[in-house]
Coordinates of C-alpha atoms in Angstrom, one line a residue:
M1 CA 50.8 137.7 28.3
E2 CA 48.1 135.1 28.4
T3 CA 50.4 132.9 30.3
V4 CA 50.9 135.5 33.0
I5 CA 47.1 136.2 33.4
L6 CA 46.5 132.4 33.7
A7 CA 49.2 132.1 36.4
V8 CA 47.6 135.0 38.4
V9 CA 44.1 133.5 38.2
I10 CA 45.5 130.1 39.4
A11 CA 47.3 131.8 42.3
V12 CA 44.1 133.7 43.3
V13 CA 42.1 130.5 43.3
V14 CA 44.7 128.7 45.4
I15 CA 44.8 131.5 48.0
A16 CA 41.0 131.6 48.2
A17 CA 40.8 127.9 48.7
L18 CA 43.4 128.0 51.5
G19 CA 41.6 130.9 53.2
G20 CA 38.3 129.0 53.2
L21 CA 40.0 125.9 54.7
V22 CA 41.4 128.0 57.6
I23 CA 38.0 129.7 58.3
G24 CA 36.2 126.4 58.2
T25 CA 38.6 124.9 60.8
R26 CA 38.0 127.9 63.1
R27 CA 34.3 127.5 63.0
K28 CA 34.3 123.9 64.1
K29 CA 32.4 123.3 67.5
P30 CA 34.6 122.4 70.6
L31 CA 34.4 118.9 71.9
P32 CA 32.2 118.3 75.0
P33 CA 34.1 118.1 78.4
P34 CA 35.1 114.7 79.7
P35 CA 32.6 113.0 82.1
P36 CA 33.3 113.8 85.8
K37 CA 35.5 111.3 87.6
A38 CA 33.7 109.0 90.1
P39 CA 34.3 110.2 93.7
D40 CA 36.6 108.3 95.9
I41 CA 34.5 106.8 98.6
T42 CA 37.5 106.5 100.9
A43 CA 38.2 110.2 100.8
P44 CA 37.2 112.3 103.9
P45 CA 34.1 114.4 103.5
A46 CA 34.5 118.1 102.7
E47 CA 34.7 120.4 105.7
P48 CA 31.5 122.4 106.3
H49 CA 31.4 126.1 105.5
V50 CA 32.4 128.2 108.4
G51 CA 30.6 131.5 108.6
D52 CA 30.1 134.0 111.4
E53 CA 28.8 131.1 113.6
A54 CA 29.6 127.4 113.5
E55 CA 26.7 125.5 112.0
T56 CA 25.4 122.6 113.9
P57 CA 25.6 119.5 111.8
R58 CA 22.2 117.9 111.1
E59 CA 21.7 114.2 111.1
E60 CA 21.2 112.9 107.6
P61 CA 18.0 110.9 107.1
R62 CA 18.4 107.2 107.0
R63 CA 17.5 105.5 103.7
T64 CA 16.2 102.0 103.1
I65 CA 15.8 100.3 99.7
E66 CA 12.5 98.7 98.9
E67 CA 11.5 96.8 95.7
V68 CA 8.6 97.9 93.6
D69 CA 7.1 95.7 90.9
L70 CA 7.3 97.3 87.5
P71 CA 6.6 95.8 84.0
G72 CA 10.3 95.5 83.4
G73 CA 10.9 93.8 86.7
P74 CA 11.5 94.9 90.3
A75 CA 13.4 98.2 90.7
P76 CA 14.9 99.5 93.9
V77 CA 13.1 102.6 95.4
V78 CA 14.8 104.7 98.1
V79 CA 12.6 105.5 101.0
E80 CA 13.8 108.2 103.4
E81 CA 13.2 107.7 107.2
P82 CA 13.1 110.6 109.7
P83 CA 16.3 111.0 111.8
A84 CA 16.2 109.2 115.1
V85 CA 15.3 111.4 118.1
P86 CA 17.6 110.9 121.0
P87 CA 15.8 109.7 124.2
L88 CA 15.2 112.3 127.0
E89 CA 17.4 112.0 130.1
K90 CA 15.4 110.5 133.0
A91 CA 15.3 112.6 136.2
P92 CA 17.1 110.9 139.1
E93 CA 14.6 108.8 141.2
L94 CA 14.1 109.9 144.8
E95 CA 14.8 107.4 147.5
I96 CA 12.0 106.1 149.6
P97 CA 13.1 105.8 153.2
E98 CA 12.1 103.0 155.5
P99 CA 9.0 103.6 157.6
T100 CA 10.0 104.7 161.1
A101 CA 7.4 102.6 162.9
G102 CA 9.2 99.7 164.6
R103 CA 12.6 100.7 163.2
L104 CA 14.3 100.3 166.5
V105 CA 12.8 96.8 166.8
R106 CA 14.2 95.9 163.4
L107 CA 17.6 97.2 164.5
R108 CA 17.5 95.4 167.8
A109 CA 20.1 92.8 166.8
R110 CA 22.6 95.5 165.9
L111 CA 22.0 97.3 169.2
S112 CA 22.2 94.1 171.3
R113 CA 25.4 93.1 169.7
S114 CA 27.4 95.4 171.9
Q115 CA 25.0 96.1 174.7
T116 CA 24.2 92.6 176.1
A117 CA 27.4 92.6 178.2
L118 CA 25.6 94.8 180.7
G119 CA 22.5 92.6 180.9
K120 CA 24.3 89.3 181.0
G121 CA 26.7 90.6 183.6
L122 CA 23.9 91.7 185.9
L123 CA 21.9 88.5 185.4
T124 CA 25.0 86.4 186.1
L125 CA 25.6 88.2 189.4
L126 CA 21.9 88.1 190.4
S127 CA 21.8 84.3 189.8
R128 CA 24.4 83.6 192.5
E129 CA 23.0 81.4 195.3
H130 CA 24.0 83.9 198.0
L131 CA 23.8 87.7 197.3
D132 CA 26.1 89.1 199.9
D133 CA 27.5 92.7 200.2
E134 CA 30.4 91.8 197.9
T135 CA 28.1 90.7 195.2
W136 CA 26.0 93.8 195.4
E137 CA 29.2 95.9 195.1
E138 CA 30.1 94.0 191.9
I139 CA 26.6 94.8 190.6
E140 CA 27.2 98.5 191.4
D141 CA 30.6 98.4 189.6
T142 CA 29.0 96.8 186.5
L143 CA 26.4 99.5 186.3
L144 CA 28.9 102.3 186.8
T145 CA 31.2 100.8 184.2
A146 CA 28.2 100.9 181.8
D147 CA 27.9 104.7 182.3
V148 CA 24.6 104.5 184.2
G149 CA 25.8 107.2 186.6
V150 CA 26.1 107.2 190.4
Q151 CA 22.6 108.3 191.5
P152 CA 20.8 106.0 189.0
T153 CA 23.0 103.1 190.0
Q154 CA 22.2 103.5 193.7
E155 CA 18.5 103.6 192.9
L156 CA 18.7 100.5 190.8
V157 CA 20.7 98.5 193.3
E158 CA 18.4 99.4 196.2
G159 CA 15.3 98.5 194.2
L160 CA 16.8 95.1 193.2
R161 CA 18.0 94.2 196.8
E162 CA 14.5 94.9 198.2
R163 CA 12.7 92.9 195.5
V164 CA 15.1 90.0 195.6
K165 CA 14.8 89.7 199.4
V166 CA 11.0 89.6 199.0
L167 CA 11.1 87.2 196.1
G168 CA 13.3 84.6 197.8
T169 CA 13.8 81.8 195.3
R170 CA 14.9 83.2 192.0
T171 CA 14.6 81.5 188.6
P172 CA 16.4 82.9 185.5
A173 CA 13.1 84.0 184.1
E174 CA 12.1 85.8 187.3
L175 CA 15.5 87.5 187.5
R176 CA 15.2 88.7 183.9
G177 CA 11.7 90.1 184.5
L178 CA 12.9 91.8 187.7
L179 CA 15.9 93.4 186.0
R180 CA 13.8 94.5 183.1
E181 CA 11.2 96.3 185.3
E182 CA 13.9 98.1 187.3
L183 CA 15.7 99.3 184.1
L184 CA 12.5 100.5 182.6
K185 CA 11.8 102.6 185.7
L186 CA 15.2 104.3 185.2
V187 CA 14.8 104.7 181.4
G188 CA 11.3 106.0 181.7
T189 CA 8.3 104.8 179.9
E190 CA 5.9 107.6 180.5
V191 CA 8.0 110.4 178.9
D192 CA 6.8 111.9 175.6
R193 CA 9.6 111.2 173.1
T194 CA 7.9 112.6 170.0
V195 CA 10.0 115.0 168.0
K196 CA 7.8 118.1 167.9
T197 CA 7.4 119.1 164.3
E198 CA 3.6 119.9 164.0
P199 CA 2.7 123.0 165.8
A200 CA -1.1 123.4 165.9
D201 CA -1.3 127.1 165.0
R202 CA 1.2 127.4 162.1
K203 CA 3.6 125.9 159.6
P204 CA 6.3 125.0 159.4
G205 CA 7.6 123.3 162.5
I206 CA 11.1 124.5 163.3
V207 CA 13.8 122.2 164.6
M208 CA 17.4 123.3 165.5
V209 CA 20.1 120.6 165.8
V210 CA 23.1 121.4 168.0
G211 CA 26.3 119.6 169.1
V212 CA 30.0 119.6 168.8
N213 CA 31.7 118.5 165.5
G214 CA 32.5 114.9 165.3
T215 CA 29.3 113.7 167.0
G216 CA 27.6 113.1 163.6
K217 CA 25.5 116.3 163.8
T218 CA 25.2 117.1 160.1
T219 CA 24.7 113.4 159.2
T220 CA 22.0 113.2 161.9
T221 CA 20.2 116.2 160.5
G222 CA 20.2 114.5 157.0
K223 CA 18.9 111.3 158.5
L224 CA 16.2 113.1 160.5
A225 CA 15.0 114.6 157.2
R226 CA 14.6 111.0 155.9
V227 CA 12.7 110.1 159.0
L228 CA 10.3 113.0 158.5
V229 CA 9.9 112.2 154.7
A230 CA 9.2 108.6 155.6
D231 CA 6.3 109.8 157.8
G232 CA 4.9 111.9 154.9
R233 CA 6.3 115.3 155.8
T234 CA 7.9 117.9 153.5
V235 CA 11.2 119.4 154.6
V236 CA 13.5 122.4 154.0
L237 CA 17.1 122.1 155.3
G238 CA 19.1 125.1 156.6
A239 CA 22.9 124.6 156.3
A240 CA 23.9 127.0 159.1
D241 CA 27.2 125.2 159.8
T242 CA 29.0 127.7 157.5
F243 CA 32.4 127.3 159.2
R244 CA 33.2 123.7 158.4
A245 CA 34.3 122.9 154.9
A246 CA 31.8 120.8 152.9
A247 CA 29.2 120.8 155.7
A248 CA 26.7 122.5 153.4
D249 CA 27.5 120.1 150.5
Q250 CA 27.1 117.1 152.8
L251 CA 23.7 118.3 154.0
Q252 CA 22.5 119.2 150.5
T253 CA 23.4 115.7 149.3
W254 CA 21.2 114.2 152.1
G255 CA 18.4 116.5 151.1
E256 CA 18.5 115.8 147.4
R257 CA 18.2 112.0 148.0
V258 CA 14.7 112.5 149.4
G259 CA 13.6 115.7 147.7
A260 CA 14.3 118.2 150.5
Y261 CA 15.4 121.7 149.5
T262 CA 18.5 123.1 151.1
V263 CA 19.1 126.7 151.9
R264 CA 22.8 127.6 152.2
G265 CA 25.1 130.6 152.3
P266 CA 28.7 131.5 151.6
E267 CA 31.5 129.6 153.3
G268 CA 32.3 131.4 156.5
G269 CA 29.1 133.5 156.3
D270 CA 26.7 134.4 159.1
P271 CA 25.0 131.2 160.4
A272 CA 22.1 133.2 161.8
S273 CA 21.4 134.7 158.4
V274 CA 21.2 131.3 156.8
A275 CA 18.9 130.0 159.5
F276 CA 16.6 133.1 159.0
D277 CA 16.5 132.5 155.3
A278 CA 15.8 128.8 155.7
V279 CA 12.7 129.5 157.9
K280 CA 11.6 132.2 155.4
E281 CA 11.9 129.8 152.5
G282 CA 10.1 127.1 154.4
K283 CA 7.1 129.4 155.1
E284 CA 7.0 130.6 151.5
M285 CA 7.1 127.0 150.1
G286 CA 4.5 125.8 152.6
V287 CA 6.6 122.9 153.9
D288 CA 5.9 121.0 157.1
V289 CA 9.3 121.2 158.8
V290 CA 12.5 123.3 158.7
L291 CA 15.6 121.5 160.0
I292 CA 18.5 123.8 160.9
D293 CA 22.0 122.3 161.2
T294 CA 24.3 124.6 163.3
A295 CA 28.0 124.9 163.7
G296 CA 29.9 122.8 166.2
R297 CA 32.9 125.1 166.4
L298 CA 33.8 128.5 165.1
H299 CA 37.1 130.0 163.8
T300 CA 36.3 133.5 165.0
K301 CA 36.6 135.4 168.3
T302 CA 32.9 134.9 168.9
G303 CA 32.2 132.0 171.2
L304 CA 30.3 129.0 169.9
M305 CA 27.6 129.4 172.5
D306 CA 27.2 133.1 171.8
E307 CA 26.7 132.3 168.1
L308 CA 24.1 129.6 168.9
G309 CA 22.2 132.0 171.1
K310 CA 22.2 134.5 168.2
V311 CA 20.9 131.9 165.8
K312 CA 18.1 131.0 168.2
R313 CA 17.1 134.7 168.7
V314 CA 17.1 135.4 164.9
V315 CA 15.0 132.3 164.1
E316 CA 12.5 133.2 166.7
K317 CA 11.7 136.4 164.9
H318 CA 9.7 134.2 162.5
A319 CA 8.3 131.8 165.1
P320 CA 9.4 130.0 168.3
L321 CA 11.5 126.9 168.0
D322 CA 9.6 123.7 168.4
E323 CA 12.6 121.5 169.1
V324 CA 16.2 121.9 170.0
L325 CA 17.9 118.5 169.6
L326 CA 21.3 117.9 171.1
V327 CA 23.4 115.3 169.3
L328 CA 25.8 113.4 171.5
D329 CA 28.3 110.7 170.7
A330 CA 27.3 107.7 172.9
T331 CA 30.9 106.4 172.9
T332 CA 32.2 109.4 174.8
G333 CA 30.3 108.3 177.9
Q334 CA 30.5 110.6 180.9
N335 CA 32.5 113.1 178.8
G336 CA 29.4 113.7 176.7
L337 CA 27.6 114.9 179.8
V338 CA 30.0 117.8 180.1
Q339 CA 29.1 118.9 176.6
A340 CA 25.4 118.5 177.4
R341 CA 25.6 120.8 180.4
V342 CA 27.3 123.6 178.4
F343 CA 24.8 123.5 175.6
A344 CA 21.9 123.3 178.0
E345 CA 23.0 126.6 179.6
V346 CA 22.7 128.5 176.3
V347 CA 19.8 126.9 174.4
D348 CA 16.8 125.2 175.9
I349 CA 17.5 121.5 174.9
T350 CA 14.2 119.7 174.4
G351 CA 15.5 116.3 173.2
I352 CA 18.7 114.2 172.9
V353 CA 20.0 112.2 169.9
L354 CA 22.5 109.5 170.8
T355 CA 24.7 108.5 167.9
K356 CA 27.0 105.5 167.5
L357 CA 25.1 103.5 170.0
D358 CA 25.9 100.3 168.1
G359 CA 29.6 100.6 168.6
T360 CA 31.6 100.6 171.8
A361 CA 29.0 102.7 173.6
K362 CA 27.7 101.5 176.9
G363 CA 23.9 101.6 177.1
G364 CA 23.9 103.2 180.5
I365 CA 24.6 106.6 179.0
V366 CA 20.9 106.8 178.0
I367 CA 19.9 106.8 181.7
A368 CA 22.7 109.1 182.7
V369 CA 22.1 111.8 180.1
Q370 CA 18.4 111.9 180.7
R371 CA 19.0 112.3 184.4
E372 CA 21.6 115.0 183.9
L373 CA 19.5 117.2 181.6
G374 CA 16.0 116.3 182.6
V375 CA 15.1 115.8 178.9
P376 CA 14.4 112.5 177.1
V377 CA 16.4 110.7 174.5
K378 CA 14.2 110.9 171.4
L379 CA 16.4 109.4 168.7
V380 CA 19.3 106.9 168.5
G381 CA 21.8 106.2 165.8
L382 CA 22.6 102.6 165.3
G383 CA 24.9 102.5 162.3
E384 CA 26.2 104.3 159.3
G385 CA 23.3 103.4 157.0
A386 CA 20.9 106.0 155.7
D387 CA 18.0 104.6 157.7
D388 CA 19.8 103.7 160.9
L389 CA 18.4 106.6 162.9
A390 CA 15.5 105.3 164.9
P391 CA 12.9 106.8 167.3
F392 CA 13.9 105.7 170.8
E393 CA 11.6 103.0 172.3
P394 CA 12.4 102.2 176.0
E395 CA 11.0 98.6 175.9
A396 CA 13.0 97.6 172.7
F397 CA 16.1 99.3 174.2
V398 CA 15.9 97.4 177.5
D399 CA 15.2 94.1 175.8
A400 CA 18.3 94.6 173.7
L401 CA 20.3 95.4 176.9
I402 CA 19.4 92.3 178.8
G403 CA 19.1 89.9 175.8
D404 CA 16.6 87.1 175.5

């Protein structure tokens, strides 16, 4: 019996010991988590969080490392620098056109390159020992070939014959002076060739530019804006040539180069409306001059001349036109006179611009067109450069014709 009781007590003690061992094991604290793995510096950065709107990435501040003296030795200190601010974009610089004073003189070499054939031919004929009727006929042919025109040619030959007869002996210098005087009479030195842009009683001055396409009309309008800006004027451009593709773009580009504002309308729109708005804008902005570029041909049933007349009438609801400049291609010679007559019947031409006078043009067209229309040549184009439009100066022109 005692043996049984002893066995039971031992069993209870063993069970109790085993139970305590199990409970003690369960109460042990868990081991700490392993340290995080060092990041892979070659791995791509994590993509930014995308919410309702994409966030604009901000530039991280630059960090530099400086050394600070501590008791234990220098230690690196990270100093944050503000992010770099991108530089502001510079506004495009406006071009400064060449001054117009003496521009034709500066371009004389270019003009004389193709014009001296007339002067040299005349001087050669006049230098002959005997000036008979045959020689004077050759002089007439030379002048007619140079597009001087029939009536001006007769006047020049008669004046030369009379003066040569009186002069008798003729040296080259005397002949040159003689020819220069007679040509200046035909070109005209007393005519007012100023482009009227400064009316005394109001602002702005209003200038309308007319001519057929291909004569350089739009380019001339842009170059004229440069001439005015070079003389200290402010300008608004009216792109009333709405029927030619890219005409308004071309004119606007010219204006932007010198700071002139361009008023334009829809392609194929009403030219008179654009011209009206240009003058209105010019008055509101207080500029000195409004230049209106008109169409050289129309793709409608309305005639070109009828449309030009309408533009003129609409513009004059604001104020009268100060100038109507007709642009002619000097290389067309006598054919250009036909164009001039047609335009003169519709709008009152006040001045002529001869373009391409540096090419194959013959200088006599200056005399012929003035005689035909009774209005002066005020500007001449002597090349494709931006500043190759020059105020017409009779003395410089004649000197270029006959050479040194």
